[in-house]
PDB file of C-alpha atoms in Angstrom:
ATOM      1  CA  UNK C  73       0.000   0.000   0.000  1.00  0.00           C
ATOM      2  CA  UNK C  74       0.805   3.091  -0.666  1.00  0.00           C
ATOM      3  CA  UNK C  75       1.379   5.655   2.171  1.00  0.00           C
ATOM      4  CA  UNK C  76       2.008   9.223   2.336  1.00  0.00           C
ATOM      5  CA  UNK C  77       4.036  10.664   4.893  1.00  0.00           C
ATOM      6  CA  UNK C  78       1.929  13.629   6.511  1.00  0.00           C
ATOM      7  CA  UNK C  79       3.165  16.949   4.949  1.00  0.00           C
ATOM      8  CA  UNK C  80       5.066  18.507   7.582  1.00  0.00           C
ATOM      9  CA  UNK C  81       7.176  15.414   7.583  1.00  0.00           C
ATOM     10  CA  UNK C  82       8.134  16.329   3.816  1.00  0.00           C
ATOM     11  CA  UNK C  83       8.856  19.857   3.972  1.00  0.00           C
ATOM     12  CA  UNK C  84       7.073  23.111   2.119  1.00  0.00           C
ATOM     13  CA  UNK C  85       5.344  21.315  -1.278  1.00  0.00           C
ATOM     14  CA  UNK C  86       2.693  20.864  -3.687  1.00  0.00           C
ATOM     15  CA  UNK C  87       1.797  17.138  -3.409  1.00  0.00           C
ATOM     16  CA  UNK C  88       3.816  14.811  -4.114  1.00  0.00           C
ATOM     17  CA  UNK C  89       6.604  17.569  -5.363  1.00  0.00           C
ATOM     18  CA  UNK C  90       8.675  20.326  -3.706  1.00  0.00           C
ATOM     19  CA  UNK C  91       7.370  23.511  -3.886  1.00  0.00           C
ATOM     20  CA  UNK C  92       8.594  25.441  -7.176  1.00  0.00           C
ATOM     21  CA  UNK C  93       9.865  22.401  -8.834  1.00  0.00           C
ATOM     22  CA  UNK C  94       8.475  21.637 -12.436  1.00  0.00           C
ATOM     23  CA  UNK C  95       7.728  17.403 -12.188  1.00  0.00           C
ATOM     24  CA  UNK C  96       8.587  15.306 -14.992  1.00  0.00           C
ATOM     25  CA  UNK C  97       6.458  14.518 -17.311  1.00  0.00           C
ATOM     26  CA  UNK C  98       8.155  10.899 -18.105  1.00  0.00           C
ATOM     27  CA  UNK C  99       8.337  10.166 -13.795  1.00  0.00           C
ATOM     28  CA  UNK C 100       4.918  11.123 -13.459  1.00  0.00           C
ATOM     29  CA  UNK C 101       3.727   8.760 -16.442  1.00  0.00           C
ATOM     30  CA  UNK C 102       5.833   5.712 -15.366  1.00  0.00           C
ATOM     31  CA  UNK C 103       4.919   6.375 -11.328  1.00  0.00           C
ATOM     32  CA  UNK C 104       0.746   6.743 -12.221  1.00  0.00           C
ATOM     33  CA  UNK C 105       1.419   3.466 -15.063  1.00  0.00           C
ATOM     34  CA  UNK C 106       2.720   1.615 -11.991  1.00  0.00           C
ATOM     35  CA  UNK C 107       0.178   2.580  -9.267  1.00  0.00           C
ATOM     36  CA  UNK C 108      -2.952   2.990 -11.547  1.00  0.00           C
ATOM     37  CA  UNK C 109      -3.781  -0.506 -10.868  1.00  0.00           C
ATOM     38  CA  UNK C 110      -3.831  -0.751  -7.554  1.00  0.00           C
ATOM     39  CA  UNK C 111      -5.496   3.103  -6.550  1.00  0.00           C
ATOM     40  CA  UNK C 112      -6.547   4.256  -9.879  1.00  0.00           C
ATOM     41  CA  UNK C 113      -5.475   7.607 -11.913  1.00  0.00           C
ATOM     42  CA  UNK C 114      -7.410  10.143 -10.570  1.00  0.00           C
ATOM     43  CA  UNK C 115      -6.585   9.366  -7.263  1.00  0.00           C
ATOM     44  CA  UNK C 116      -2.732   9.176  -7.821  1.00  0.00           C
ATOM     45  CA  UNK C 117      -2.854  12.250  -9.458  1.00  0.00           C
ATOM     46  CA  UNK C 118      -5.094  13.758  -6.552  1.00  0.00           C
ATOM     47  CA  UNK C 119      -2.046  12.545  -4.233  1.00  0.00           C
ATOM     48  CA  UNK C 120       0.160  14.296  -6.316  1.00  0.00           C
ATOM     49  CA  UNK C 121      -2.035  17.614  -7.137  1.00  0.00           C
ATOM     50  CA  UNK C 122      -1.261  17.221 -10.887  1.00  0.00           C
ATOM     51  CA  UNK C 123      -4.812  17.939 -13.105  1.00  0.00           C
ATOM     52  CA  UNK C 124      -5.790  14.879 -14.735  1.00  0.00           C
ATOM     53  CA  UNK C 125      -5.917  16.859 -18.440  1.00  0.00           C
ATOM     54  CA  UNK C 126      -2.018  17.968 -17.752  1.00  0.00           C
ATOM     55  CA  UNK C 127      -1.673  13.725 -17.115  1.00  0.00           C
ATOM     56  CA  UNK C 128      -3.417  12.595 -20.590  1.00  0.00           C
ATOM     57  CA  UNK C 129      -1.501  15.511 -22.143  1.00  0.00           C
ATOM     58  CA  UNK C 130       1.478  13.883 -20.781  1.00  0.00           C
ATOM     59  CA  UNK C 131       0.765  10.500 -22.254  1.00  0.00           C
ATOM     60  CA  UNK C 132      -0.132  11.310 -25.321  1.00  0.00           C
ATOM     61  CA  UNK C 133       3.180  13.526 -25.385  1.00  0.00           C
ATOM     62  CA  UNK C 134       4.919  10.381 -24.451  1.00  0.00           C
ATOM     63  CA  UNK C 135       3.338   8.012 -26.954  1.00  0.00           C
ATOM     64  CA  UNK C 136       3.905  10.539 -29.656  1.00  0.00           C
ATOM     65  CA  UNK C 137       6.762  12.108 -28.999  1.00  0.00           C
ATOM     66  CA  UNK C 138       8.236  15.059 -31.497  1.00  0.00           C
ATOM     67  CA  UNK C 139      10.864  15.162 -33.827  1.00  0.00           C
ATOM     68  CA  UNK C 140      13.061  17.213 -31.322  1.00  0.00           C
ATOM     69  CA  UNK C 141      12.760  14.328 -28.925  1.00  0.00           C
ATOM     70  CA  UNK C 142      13.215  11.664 -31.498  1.00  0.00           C
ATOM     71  CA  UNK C 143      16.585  13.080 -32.318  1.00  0.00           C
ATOM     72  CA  UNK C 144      17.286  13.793 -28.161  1.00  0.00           C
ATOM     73  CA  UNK C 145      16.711   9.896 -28.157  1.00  0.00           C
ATOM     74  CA  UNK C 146      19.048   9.160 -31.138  1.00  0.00           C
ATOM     75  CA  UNK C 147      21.905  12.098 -29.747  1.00  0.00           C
ATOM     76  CA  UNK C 148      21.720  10.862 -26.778  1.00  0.00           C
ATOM     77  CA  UNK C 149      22.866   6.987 -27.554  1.00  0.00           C
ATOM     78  CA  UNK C 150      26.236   8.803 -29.439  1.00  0.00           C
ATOM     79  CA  UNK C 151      27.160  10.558 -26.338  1.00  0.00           C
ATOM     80  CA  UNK C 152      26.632   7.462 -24.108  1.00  0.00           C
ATOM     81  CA  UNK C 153      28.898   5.897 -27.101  1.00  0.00           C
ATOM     82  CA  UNK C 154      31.428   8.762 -26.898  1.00  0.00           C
ATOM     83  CA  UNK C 155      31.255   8.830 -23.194  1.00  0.00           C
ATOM     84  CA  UNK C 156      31.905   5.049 -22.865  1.00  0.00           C
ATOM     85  CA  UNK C 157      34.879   4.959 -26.068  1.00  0.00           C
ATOM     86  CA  UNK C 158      36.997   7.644 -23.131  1.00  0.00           C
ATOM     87  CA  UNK C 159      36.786   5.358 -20.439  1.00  0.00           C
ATOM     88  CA  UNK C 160      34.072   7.441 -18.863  1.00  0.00           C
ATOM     89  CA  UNK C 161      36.685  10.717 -18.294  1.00  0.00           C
ATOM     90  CA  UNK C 162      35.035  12.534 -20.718  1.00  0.00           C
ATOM     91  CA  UNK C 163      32.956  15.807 -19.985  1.00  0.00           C
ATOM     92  CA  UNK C 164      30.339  17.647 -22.157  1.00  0.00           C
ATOM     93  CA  UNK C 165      33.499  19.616 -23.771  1.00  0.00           C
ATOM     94  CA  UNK C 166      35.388  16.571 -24.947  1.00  0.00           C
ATOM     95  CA  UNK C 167      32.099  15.093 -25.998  1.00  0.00           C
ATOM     96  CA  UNK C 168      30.638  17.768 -27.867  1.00  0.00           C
ATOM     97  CA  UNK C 169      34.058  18.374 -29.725  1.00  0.00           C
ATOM     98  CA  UNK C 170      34.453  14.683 -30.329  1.00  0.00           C
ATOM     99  CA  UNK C 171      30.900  14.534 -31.925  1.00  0.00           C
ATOM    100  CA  UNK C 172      31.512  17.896 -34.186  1.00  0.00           C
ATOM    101  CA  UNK C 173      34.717  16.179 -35.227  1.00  0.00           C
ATOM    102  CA  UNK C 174      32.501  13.380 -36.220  1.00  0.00           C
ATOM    103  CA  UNK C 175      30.303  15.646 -38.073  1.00  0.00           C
ATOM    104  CA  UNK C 176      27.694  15.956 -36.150  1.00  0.00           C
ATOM    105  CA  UNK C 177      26.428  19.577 -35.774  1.00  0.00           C
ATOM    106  CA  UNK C 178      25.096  19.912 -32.044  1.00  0.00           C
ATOM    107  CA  UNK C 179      24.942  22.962 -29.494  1.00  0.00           C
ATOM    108  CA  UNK C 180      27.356  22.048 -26.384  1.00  0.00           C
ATOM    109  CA  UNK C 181      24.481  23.103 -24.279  1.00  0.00           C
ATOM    110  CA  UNK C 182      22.065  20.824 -25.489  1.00  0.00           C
ATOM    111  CA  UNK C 183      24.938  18.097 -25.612  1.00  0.00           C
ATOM    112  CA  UNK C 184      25.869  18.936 -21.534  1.00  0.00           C
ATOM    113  CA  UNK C 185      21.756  18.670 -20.759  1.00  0.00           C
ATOM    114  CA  UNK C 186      21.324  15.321 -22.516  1.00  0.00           C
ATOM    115  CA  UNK C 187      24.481  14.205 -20.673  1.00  0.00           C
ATOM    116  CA  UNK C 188      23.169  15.768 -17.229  1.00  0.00           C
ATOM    117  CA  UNK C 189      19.635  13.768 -17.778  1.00  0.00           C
ATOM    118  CA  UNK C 190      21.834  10.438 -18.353  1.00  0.00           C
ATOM    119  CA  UNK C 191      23.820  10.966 -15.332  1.00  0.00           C
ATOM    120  CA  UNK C 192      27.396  10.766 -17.262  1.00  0.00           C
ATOM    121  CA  UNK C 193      30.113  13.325 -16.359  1.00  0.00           C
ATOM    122  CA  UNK C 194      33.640  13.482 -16.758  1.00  0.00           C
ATOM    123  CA  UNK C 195      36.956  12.663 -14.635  1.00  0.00           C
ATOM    124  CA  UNK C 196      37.422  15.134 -12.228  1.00  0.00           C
ATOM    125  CA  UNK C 197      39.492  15.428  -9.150  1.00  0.00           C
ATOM    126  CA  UNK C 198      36.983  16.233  -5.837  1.00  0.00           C
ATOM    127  CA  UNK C 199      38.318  18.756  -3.475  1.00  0.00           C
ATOM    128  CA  UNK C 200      37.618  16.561  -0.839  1.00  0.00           C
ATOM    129  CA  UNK C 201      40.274  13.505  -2.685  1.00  0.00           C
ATOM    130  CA  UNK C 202      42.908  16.088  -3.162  1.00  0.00           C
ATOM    131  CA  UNK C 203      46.526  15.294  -0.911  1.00  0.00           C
ATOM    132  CA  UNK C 204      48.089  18.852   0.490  1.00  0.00           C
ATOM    133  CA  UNK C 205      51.454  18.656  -0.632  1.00  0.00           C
ATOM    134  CA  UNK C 206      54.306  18.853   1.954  1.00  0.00           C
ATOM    135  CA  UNK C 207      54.908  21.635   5.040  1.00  0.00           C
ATOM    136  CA  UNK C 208      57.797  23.010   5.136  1.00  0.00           C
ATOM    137  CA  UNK C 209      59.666  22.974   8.427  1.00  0.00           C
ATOM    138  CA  UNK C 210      58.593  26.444  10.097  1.00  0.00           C
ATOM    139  CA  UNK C 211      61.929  26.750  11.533  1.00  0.00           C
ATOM    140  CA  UNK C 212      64.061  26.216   8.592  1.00  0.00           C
ATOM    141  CA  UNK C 213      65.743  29.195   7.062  1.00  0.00           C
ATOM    142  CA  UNK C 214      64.534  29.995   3.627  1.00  0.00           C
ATOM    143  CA  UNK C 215      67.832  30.004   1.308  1.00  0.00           C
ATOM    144  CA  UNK C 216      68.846  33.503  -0.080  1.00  0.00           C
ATOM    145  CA  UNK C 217      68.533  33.712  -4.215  1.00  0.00           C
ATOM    146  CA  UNK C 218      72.547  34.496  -4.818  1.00  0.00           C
ATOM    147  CA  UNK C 219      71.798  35.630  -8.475  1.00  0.00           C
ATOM    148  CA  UNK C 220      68.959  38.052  -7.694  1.00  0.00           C
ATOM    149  CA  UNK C 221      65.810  36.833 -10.196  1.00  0.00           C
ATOM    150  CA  UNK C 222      68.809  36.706 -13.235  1.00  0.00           C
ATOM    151  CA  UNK C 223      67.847  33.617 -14.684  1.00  0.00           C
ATOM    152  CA  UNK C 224      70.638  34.097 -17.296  1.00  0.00           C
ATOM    153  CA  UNK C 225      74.692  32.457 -17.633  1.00  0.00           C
ATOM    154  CA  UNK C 226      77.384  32.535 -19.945  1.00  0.00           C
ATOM    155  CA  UNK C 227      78.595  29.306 -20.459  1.00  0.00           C
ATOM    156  CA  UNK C 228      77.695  25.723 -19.072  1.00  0.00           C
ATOM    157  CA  UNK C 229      77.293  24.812 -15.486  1.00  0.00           C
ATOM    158  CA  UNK C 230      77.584  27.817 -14.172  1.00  0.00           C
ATOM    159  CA  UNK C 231      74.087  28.331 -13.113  1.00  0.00           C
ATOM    160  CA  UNK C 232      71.525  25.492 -12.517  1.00  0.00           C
ATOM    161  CA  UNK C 233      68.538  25.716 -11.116  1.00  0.00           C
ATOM    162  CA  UNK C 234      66.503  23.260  -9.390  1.00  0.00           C
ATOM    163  CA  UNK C 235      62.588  22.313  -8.162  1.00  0.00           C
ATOM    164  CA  UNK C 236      60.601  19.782  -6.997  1.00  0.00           C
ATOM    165  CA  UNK C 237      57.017  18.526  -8.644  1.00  0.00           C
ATOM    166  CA  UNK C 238      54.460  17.204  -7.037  1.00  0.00           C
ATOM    167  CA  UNK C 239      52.721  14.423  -9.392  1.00  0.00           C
ATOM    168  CA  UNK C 240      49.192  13.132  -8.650  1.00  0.00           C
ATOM    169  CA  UNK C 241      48.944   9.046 -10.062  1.00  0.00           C
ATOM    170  CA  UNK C 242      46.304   6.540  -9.343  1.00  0.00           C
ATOM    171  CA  UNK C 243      48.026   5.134  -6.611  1.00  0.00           C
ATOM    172  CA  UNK C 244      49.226   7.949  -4.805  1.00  0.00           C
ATOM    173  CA  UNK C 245      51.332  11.505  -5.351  1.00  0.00           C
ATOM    174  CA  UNK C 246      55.294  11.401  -6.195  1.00  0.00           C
ATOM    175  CA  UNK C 247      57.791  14.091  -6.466  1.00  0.00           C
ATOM    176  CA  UNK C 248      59.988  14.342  -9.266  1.00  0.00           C
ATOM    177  CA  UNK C 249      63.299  16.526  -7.946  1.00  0.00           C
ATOM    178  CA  UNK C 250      64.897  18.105 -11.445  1.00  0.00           C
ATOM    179  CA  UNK C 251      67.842  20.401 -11.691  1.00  0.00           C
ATOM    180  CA  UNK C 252      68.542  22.317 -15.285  1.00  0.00           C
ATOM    181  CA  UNK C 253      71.547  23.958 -16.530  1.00  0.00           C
ATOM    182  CA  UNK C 254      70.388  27.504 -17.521  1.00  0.00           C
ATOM    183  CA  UNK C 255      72.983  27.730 -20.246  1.00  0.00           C
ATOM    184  CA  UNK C 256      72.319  24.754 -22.260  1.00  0.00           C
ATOM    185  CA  UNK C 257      68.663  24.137 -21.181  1.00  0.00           C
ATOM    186  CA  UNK C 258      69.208  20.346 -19.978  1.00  0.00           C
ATOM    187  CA  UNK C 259      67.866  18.362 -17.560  1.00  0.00           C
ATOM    188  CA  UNK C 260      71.702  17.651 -15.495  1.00  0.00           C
ATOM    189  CA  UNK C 261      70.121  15.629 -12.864  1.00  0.00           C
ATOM    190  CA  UNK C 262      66.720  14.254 -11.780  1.00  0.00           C
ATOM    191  CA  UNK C 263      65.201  11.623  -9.028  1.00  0.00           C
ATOM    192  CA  UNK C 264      61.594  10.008  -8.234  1.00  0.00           C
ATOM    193  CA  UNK C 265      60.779   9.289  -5.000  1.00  0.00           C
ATOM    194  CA  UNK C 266      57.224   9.270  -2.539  1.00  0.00           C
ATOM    195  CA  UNK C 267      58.971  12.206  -0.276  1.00  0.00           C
ATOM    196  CA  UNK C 268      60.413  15.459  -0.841  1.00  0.00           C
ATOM    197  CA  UNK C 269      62.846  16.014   1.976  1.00  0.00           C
ATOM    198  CA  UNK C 270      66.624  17.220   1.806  1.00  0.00           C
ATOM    199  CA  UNK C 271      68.454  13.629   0.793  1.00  0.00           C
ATOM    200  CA  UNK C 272      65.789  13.155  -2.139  1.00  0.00           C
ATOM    201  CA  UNK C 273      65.981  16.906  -3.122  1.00  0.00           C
ATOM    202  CA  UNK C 274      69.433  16.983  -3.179  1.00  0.00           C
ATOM    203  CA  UNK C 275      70.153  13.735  -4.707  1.00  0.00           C
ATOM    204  CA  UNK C 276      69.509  15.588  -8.525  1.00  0.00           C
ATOM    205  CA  UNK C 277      71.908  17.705  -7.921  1.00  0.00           C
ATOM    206  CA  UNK C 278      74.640  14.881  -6.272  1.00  0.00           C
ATOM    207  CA  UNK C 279      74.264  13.356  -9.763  1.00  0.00           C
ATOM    208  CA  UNK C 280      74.989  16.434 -11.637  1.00  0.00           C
ATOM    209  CA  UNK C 281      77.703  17.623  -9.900  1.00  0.00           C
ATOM    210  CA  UNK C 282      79.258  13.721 -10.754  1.00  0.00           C
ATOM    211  CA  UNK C 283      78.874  14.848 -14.358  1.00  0.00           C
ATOM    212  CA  UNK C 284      80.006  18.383 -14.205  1.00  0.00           C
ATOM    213  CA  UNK C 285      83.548  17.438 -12.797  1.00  0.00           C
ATOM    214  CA  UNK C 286      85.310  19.603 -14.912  1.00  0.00           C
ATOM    215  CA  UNK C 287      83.744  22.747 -12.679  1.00  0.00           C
ATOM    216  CA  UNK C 288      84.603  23.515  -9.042  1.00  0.00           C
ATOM    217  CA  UNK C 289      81.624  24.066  -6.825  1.00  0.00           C
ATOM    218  CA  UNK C 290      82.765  27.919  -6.298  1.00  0.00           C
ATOM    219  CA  UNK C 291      82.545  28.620 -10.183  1.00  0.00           C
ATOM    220  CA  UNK C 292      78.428  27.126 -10.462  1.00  0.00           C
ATOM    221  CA  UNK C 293      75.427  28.614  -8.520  1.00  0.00           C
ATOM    222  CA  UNK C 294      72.932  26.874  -7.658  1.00  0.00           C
ATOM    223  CA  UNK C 295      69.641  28.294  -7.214  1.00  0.00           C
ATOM    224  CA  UNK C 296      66.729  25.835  -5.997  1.00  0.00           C
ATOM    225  CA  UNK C 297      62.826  26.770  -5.513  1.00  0.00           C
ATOM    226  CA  UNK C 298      61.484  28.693  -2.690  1.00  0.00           C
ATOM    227  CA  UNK C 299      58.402  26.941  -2.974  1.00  0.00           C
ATOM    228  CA  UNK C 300      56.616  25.226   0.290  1.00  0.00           C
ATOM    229  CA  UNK C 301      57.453  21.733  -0.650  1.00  0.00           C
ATOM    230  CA  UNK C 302      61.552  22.582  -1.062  1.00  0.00           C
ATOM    231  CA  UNK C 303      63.876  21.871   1.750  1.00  0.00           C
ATOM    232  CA  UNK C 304      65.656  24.325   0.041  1.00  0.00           C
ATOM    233  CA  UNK C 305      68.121  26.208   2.717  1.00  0.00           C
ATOM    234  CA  UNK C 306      69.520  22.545   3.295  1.00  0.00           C
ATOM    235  CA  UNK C 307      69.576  21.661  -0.272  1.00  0.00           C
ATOM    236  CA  UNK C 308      72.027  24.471  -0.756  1.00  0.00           C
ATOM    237  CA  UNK C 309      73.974  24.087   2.002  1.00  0.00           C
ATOM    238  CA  UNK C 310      74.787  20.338   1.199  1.00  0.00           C
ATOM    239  CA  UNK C 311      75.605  21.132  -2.551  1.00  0.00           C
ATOM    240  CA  UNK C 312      78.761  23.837  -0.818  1.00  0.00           C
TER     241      UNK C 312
END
């Protein structure tokens, strides 16, 4: 049976609906179909204060429906297609560019509601799934930047500069610890690794300076990020 909680127990509405909310035609149909039975139409409808002529316009809407909804019907099967071919990352961009590429000449808007009344949406990272990348040690001394913003040098390894990236993955974030020669525009020395801390920061720059053996530690510079995730007063310190 069907019962009806009393209507302070559902809030301000009109029926069966929230107030100012516009019920579906197809929801109502299906919902009356199933009950009609059992209760009837005209009370159903009566339970959820919809006029019995907007109901039978509804059917015969549904039973006949237009051309515009014939071809919402057949768009709507290549977007699930399209949807499905990305893995399920794509959004209503991706889609709607993939189906114009296609040839098929749709509005994005109308492609983002059809997707919206499937339930299909892109990949997308959730605020609340995001990692905060590392703290830096509040009473660490933030290195001083010996060349003063001058990105620029005059022959090889005599100014490299080095960061640290924080990479998102599926199973977790890593840091990828580069450091470039600003003369020749190469990568001199790089590590992976799950931390970012001084030994892992610093390693990079260890195997560079293997390389650059030809140059004494007082003729290079080497100027590492400032950013919050950059041991970088210790970084320098080690490299001399």
């Amino acid at each position: 049976m069907c019962v009806m909680p009393p209507l302070s127990r559902r809030g301000v509405s009109v029926g069966f609906f929230r107030l100012g909310t516009r019920p579906d035609p197809a929801t109502v149909v299906t919902l009356v179909d199933e009950l009609k039975d059992r209760f009837g139409v005209e009370p159903v409808l009566r339970v959820l204060n919809i006029a019995v002529s907007t109901y039978y316009g509804w059917l015969a809407h549904t039973a006949n429906p237009s051309a515009r909804r014939r071809e919402d019907a057949d768009l709507a099967v290549e977007i699930a297609e399209t949807h499905d071919v990305s893995g399920g990352t794509y959004g209503s961009p991706r889609v709607h560019a993939m189906l114009r590429r296609q040839g098929r000449h749709v509005d994005r808007k109308r492609v983002e509601r059809l997707m919206r009344d499937a339930g299909l949406q892109g990949a997308f990272l959730r605020k609340k799934w995001r990692i905060p990348s590392t703290r830096s040690n509040p009473r660490a001394t933030p290195a001083p930047d010996l060349v003063n913003r001058q990105i620029t040098a005059a022959a090889q390894n005599r100014l490299w500069v080095a960061d640290a990236t924080r990479i998102p993955c599926g199973v977790g974030v890593f840091w990828l610890a580069a450091v470039r020669d600003v003369f020749s525009n190469r990568i001199v020395g790089w590590r992976c690794s799950d931390r970012c801390d001084t030994d892992r920061s610093s390693a990079p720059s260890n195997m560079a300076s293997g390389r650059a053996t030809s140059v004494t530690a007082r003729g290079r510079t080497t100027r590492t990020s400032s950013g919050p995730g950059t041991p970088n007063s210790d970084v320098e310190a080690e490299l001399g």
